[in-house]
Amino acid sequence: MALLPILCYPDARLHQVARPVQAVDARIQKLVQDMLHTMYEAQGIGLAATQVDVHERVIVIDISEQRNEPLVLINPELIWASTDKQRNEEGCLSVPGVYDGVERASAIRVRALNAQGQSHEIAAEGLLAVCIQHEMDHL
Ligand code: K1U
Ligand code: ZN
């Protein structure tokens, strides 16, 4: 597995809009493995492909304490967001050392492909909802 360099603000490549993944093939599966390795090494709870200079709609997340519950979201679509909001302090691996309050939907539902290319739906609230919305903003 490769450790990928993470782009940092103010790198203009962070503004590039990611395109949908056309096929969940061996290249994307290697990207997912490399992104998980990079996220764990950086001690993040999420990472978007944009942050490693790959401009395709791929996200990895792990909010578990044991760091053994990886979640892979490919071509994520927000299908529902609560009107109820939560405000949390957020950090970003691309803006090291900066934390600030961000208001986001308290609960969401997202449809995405997993690392095997199967479609699945996720209902999220709390930190998972915050993290998914943060990573989707990167894309
Ligand atoms: O996308 C990223 O830059 C990763 C980022 C995700 C994130 C953090 C906090 C709230 C929403 C999304 C990080 O993982 S930064 C590291 C960090 O702040 C953190 C690490 C462990 C627990 C909580 C926060
Ligand atoms: Zn970030």
mmCIF file of C-alpha atoms and ligand atoms in Angstrom:
data_model
loop_
_atom_site.group_PDB
_atom_site.id
_atom_site.type_symbol
_atom_site.label_atom_id
_atom_site.label_comp_id
_atom_site.label_asym_id
_atom_site.label_seq_id
_atom_site.Cartn_x
_atom_site.Cartn_y
_atom_site.Cartn_z
ATOM 1 C CA MET A 1 0.000 0.000 0.000
ATOM 2 C CA ALA A 2 1.216 3.479 -0.833
ATOM 3 C CA LEU A 3 1.222 6.504 1.442
ATOM 4 C CA LEU A 4 -0.200 9.316 -0.686
ATOM 5 C CA PRO A 5 0.840 12.975 -0.268
ATOM 6 C CA ILE A 6 -2.056 15.106 1.059
ATOM 7 C CA LEU A 7 -2.572 18.477 -0.678
ATOM 8 C CA CYS A 8 -2.619 21.437 1.700
ATOM 9 C CA TYR A 9 -4.342 24.819 1.525
ATOM 10 C CA PRO A 10 -3.858 27.028 -0.519
ATOM 11 C CA ASP A 11 -3.126 24.447 -3.228
ATOM 12 C CA ALA A 12 -5.415 25.299 -6.174
ATOM 13 C CA ARG A 13 -5.944 21.590 -6.935
ATOM 14 C CA LEU A 14 -8.190 21.414 -3.845
ATOM 15 C CA HIS A 15 -10.735 23.476 -5.835
ATOM 16 C CA GLN A 16 -10.958 20.994 -8.704
ATOM 17 C CA VAL A 17 -14.423 19.405 -8.976
ATOM 18 C CA ALA A 18 -14.275 15.596 -8.846
ATOM 19 C CA ARG A 19 -15.890 13.580 -11.648
ATOM 20 C CA PRO A 20 -17.934 10.405 -11.130
ATOM 21 C CA VAL A 21 -16.086 7.078 -11.093
ATOM 22 C CA GLN A 22 -16.913 5.247 -14.328
ATOM 23 C CA ALA A 23 -16.097 1.716 -13.119
ATOM 24 C CA VAL A 24 -15.099 0.297 -9.723
ATOM 25 C CA ASP A 25 -12.129 -1.616 -11.110
ATOM 26 C CA ALA A 26 -8.687 -2.648 -9.816
ATOM 27 C CA ARG A 27 -7.375 0.928 -10.175
ATOM 28 C CA ILE A 28 -10.138 2.323 -7.946
ATOM 29 C CA GLN A 29 -9.750 -0.549 -5.451
ATOM 30 C CA LYS A 30 -6.020 0.231 -5.162
ATOM 31 C CA LEU A 31 -6.847 3.930 -4.722
ATOM 32 C CA VAL A 32 -9.271 3.008 -1.898
ATOM 33 C CA GLN A 33 -6.613 0.876 -0.149
ATOM 34 C CA ASP A 34 -3.999 3.633 -0.515
ATOM 35 C CA MET A 35 -6.453 6.270 0.764
ATOM 36 C CA LEU A 36 -7.345 4.151 3.821
ATOM 37 C CA HIS A 37 -3.634 3.649 4.590
ATOM 38 C CA THR A 38 -3.011 7.402 4.175
ATOM 39 C CA MET A 39 -6.015 8.345 6.366
ATOM 40 C CA TYR A 40 -4.950 5.968 9.163
ATOM 41 C CA GLU A 41 -1.326 7.180 9.040
ATOM 42 C CA ALA A 42 -2.505 10.817 9.196
ATOM 43 C CA GLN A 43 -4.832 9.964 12.101
ATOM 44 C CA GLY A 44 -7.814 11.353 10.248
ATOM 45 C CA ILE A 45 -11.374 10.092 10.411
ATOM 46 C CA GLY A 46 -11.961 10.694 6.704
ATOM 47 C CA LEU A 47 -10.239 11.450 3.420
ATOM 48 C CA ALA A 48 -11.531 12.501 -0.008
ATOM 49 C CA ALA A 49 -9.725 11.599 -3.245
ATOM 50 C CA THR A 50 -9.395 15.317 -4.062
ATOM 51 C CA GLN A 51 -7.041 15.652 -1.071
ATOM 52 C CA VAL A 52 -4.629 13.176 -2.664
ATOM 53 C CA ASP A 53 -4.872 14.878 -6.083
ATOM 54 C CA VAL A 54 -7.229 12.307 -7.616
ATOM 55 C CA HIS A 55 -10.290 14.113 -8.958
ATOM 56 C CA GLU A 56 -12.831 11.299 -8.860
ATOM 57 C CA ARG A 57 -15.740 10.852 -6.429
ATOM 58 C CA VAL A 58 -14.162 8.559 -3.818
ATOM 59 C CA ILE A 59 -14.304 8.952 -0.018
ATOM 60 C CA VAL A 60 -12.977 6.808 2.826
ATOM 61 C CA ILE A 61 -14.068 7.200 6.460
ATOM 62 C CA ASP A 62 -13.425 5.449 9.759
ATOM 63 C CA ILE A 63 -14.856 7.020 12.915
ATOM 64 C CA SER A 64 -14.441 3.883 15.052
ATOM 65 C CA GLU A 65 -12.223 4.014 18.166
ATOM 66 C CA GLN A 66 -10.446 0.791 17.168
ATOM 67 C CA ARG A 67 -9.870 2.132 13.642
ATOM 68 C CA ASN A 68 -11.197 -1.080 12.153
ATOM 69 C CA GLU A 69 -14.521 -0.056 10.574
ATOM 70 C CA PRO A 70 -13.625 1.445 7.194
ATOM 71 C CA LEU A 71 -16.437 2.917 5.146
ATOM 72 C CA VAL A 72 -15.978 3.457 1.410
ATOM 73 C CA LEU A 73 -18.276 5.803 -0.514
ATOM 74 C CA ILE A 74 -17.883 5.953 -4.289
ATOM 75 C CA ASN A 75 -20.074 8.377 -6.260
ATOM 76 C CA PRO A 76 -21.939 9.410 -3.074
ATOM 77 C CA GLU A 77 -25.311 11.148 -3.491
ATOM 78 C CA LEU A 78 -27.063 12.969 -0.682
ATOM 79 C CA ILE A 79 -30.635 11.688 -0.868
ATOM 80 C CA TRP A 80 -32.013 13.310 2.297
ATOM 81 C CA ALA A 81 -30.846 15.830 4.903
ATOM 82 C CA SER A 82 -32.685 16.836 8.063
ATOM 83 C CA THR A 83 -33.692 20.455 8.520
ATOM 84 C CA ASP A 84 -32.386 20.057 12.047
ATOM 85 C CA LYS A 85 -28.788 21.346 12.319
ATOM 86 C CA GLN A 86 -25.780 20.569 14.500
ATOM 87 C CA ARG A 87 -22.686 22.728 15.014
ATOM 88 C CA ASN A 88 -19.349 21.003 15.591
ATOM 89 C CA GLU A 89 -15.669 21.878 15.629
ATOM 90 C CA GLU A 90 -14.068 20.491 12.480
ATOM 91 C CA GLY A 91 -10.474 19.971 11.506
ATOM 92 C CA CYS A 92 -9.103 19.202 8.048
ATOM 93 C CA LEU A 93 -6.002 17.273 7.022
ATOM 94 C CA SER A 94 -5.581 19.797 4.183
ATOM 95 C CA VAL A 95 -5.623 22.750 6.623
ATOM 96 C CA PRO A 96 -3.410 21.484 9.455
ATOM 97 C CA GLY A 97 -3.787 23.090 12.860
ATOM 98 C CA VAL A 98 -7.017 24.966 12.071
ATOM 99 C CA TYR A 99 -10.298 24.034 13.784
ATOM 100 C CA ASP A 100 -13.575 25.921 13.551
ATOM 101 C CA GLY A 101 -17.287 25.494 14.119
ATOM 102 C CA VAL A 102 -19.338 24.377 11.114
ATOM 103 C CA GLU A 103 -23.127 24.038 11.023
ATOM 104 C CA ARG A 104 -24.425 20.997 9.154
ATOM 105 C CA ALA A 105 -27.518 18.817 8.870
ATOM 106 C CA SER A 106 -27.892 16.642 11.982
ATOM 107 C CA ALA A 107 -28.966 13.557 10.053
ATOM 108 C CA ILE A 108 -28.525 12.484 6.434
ATOM 109 C CA ARG A 109 -29.095 9.586 4.059
ATOM 110 C CA VAL A 110 -26.515 8.896 1.376
ATOM 111 C CA ARG A 111 -26.481 6.441 -1.524
ATOM 112 C CA ALA A 112 -23.090 5.283 -2.799
ATOM 113 C CA LEU A 113 -21.163 2.371 -4.276
ATOM 114 C CA ASN A 114 -18.894 0.344 -2.012
ATOM 115 C CA ALA A 115 -15.412 -0.946 -2.891
ATOM 116 C CA GLN A 116 -17.025 -3.917 -4.676
ATOM 117 C CA GLY A 117 -19.130 -1.604 -6.821
ATOM 118 C CA GLN A 118 -22.395 -2.469 -5.044
ATOM 119 C CA SER A 119 -24.918 0.273 -4.326
ATOM 120 C CA HIS A 120 -25.805 0.843 -0.679
ATOM 121 C CA GLU A 121 -27.605 3.419 1.437
ATOM 122 C CA ILE A 122 -26.326 4.834 4.700
ATOM 123 C CA ALA A 123 -28.314 6.652 7.368
ATOM 124 C CA ALA A 124 -25.968 8.777 9.461
ATOM 125 C CA GLU A 125 -26.161 11.147 12.397
ATOM 126 C CA GLY A 126 -23.667 12.623 14.859
ATOM 127 C CA LEU A 127 -19.967 12.486 13.928
ATOM 128 C CA LEU A 128 -20.559 10.163 10.950
ATOM 129 C CA ALA A 129 -23.025 12.642 9.407
ATOM 130 C CA VAL A 130 -20.550 15.492 10.003
ATOM 131 C CA CYS A 131 -17.683 13.540 8.457
ATOM 132 C CA ILE A 132 -19.642 12.426 5.358
ATOM 133 C CA GLN A 133 -20.764 16.029 4.707
ATOM 134 C CA HIS A 134 -17.175 17.308 5.212
ATOM 135 C CA GLU A 135 -15.773 14.753 2.736
ATOM 136 C CA MET A 136 -18.527 15.393 0.169
ATOM 137 C CA ASP A 137 -17.653 19.099 0.334
ATOM 138 C CA HIS A 138 -14.072 18.192 -0.627
ATOM 139 C CA LEU A 139 -15.350 16.463 -3.786
HETATM 140 O O1 K1U B 1 -11.171 15.381 5.290
HETATM 141 C C1 K1U B 1 -10.319 15.597 6.141
HETATM 142 O O2 K1U B 1 -9.591 16.568 6.073
HETATM 143 C C2 K1U B 1 -10.226 14.684 7.317
HETATM 144 C C3 K1U B 1 -10.834 15.292 8.553
HETATM 145 C C4 K1U B 1 -12.289 14.884 8.643
HETATM 146 C C5 K1U B 1 -13.130 15.552 9.680
HETATM 147 C C6 K1U B 1 -12.680 15.886 10.930
HETATM 148 C C7 K1U B 1 -13.508 16.485 11.861
HETATM 149 C C8 K1U B 1 -14.807 16.724 11.552
HETATM 150 C C9 K1U B 1 -15.251 16.413 10.299
HETATM 151 C C10 K1U B 1 -14.417 15.813 9.373
HETATM 152 C C11 K1U B 1 -10.057 14.794 9.745
HETATM 153 O O3 K1U B 1 -10.066 13.676 10.049
HETATM 154 S S1 K1U B 1 -9.109 15.956 10.565
HETATM 155 C C12 K1U B 1 -8.611 15.114 12.041
HETATM 156 C C13 K1U B 1 -9.576 15.435 13.102
HETATM 157 O O4 K1U B 1 -9.891 16.597 13.234
HETATM 158 C C14 K1U B 1 -10.188 14.427 13.968
HETATM 159 C C15 K1U B 1 -9.579 13.243 14.239
HETATM 160 C C16 K1U B 1 -10.199 12.325 15.074
HETATM 161 C C17 K1U B 1 -11.429 12.608 15.657
HETATM 162 C C18 K1U B 1 -12.049 13.808 15.387
HETATM 163 C C19 K1U B 1 -11.417 14.734 14.568
HETATM 164 ZN ZN ZN B 2 -10.950 18.060 5.131
#
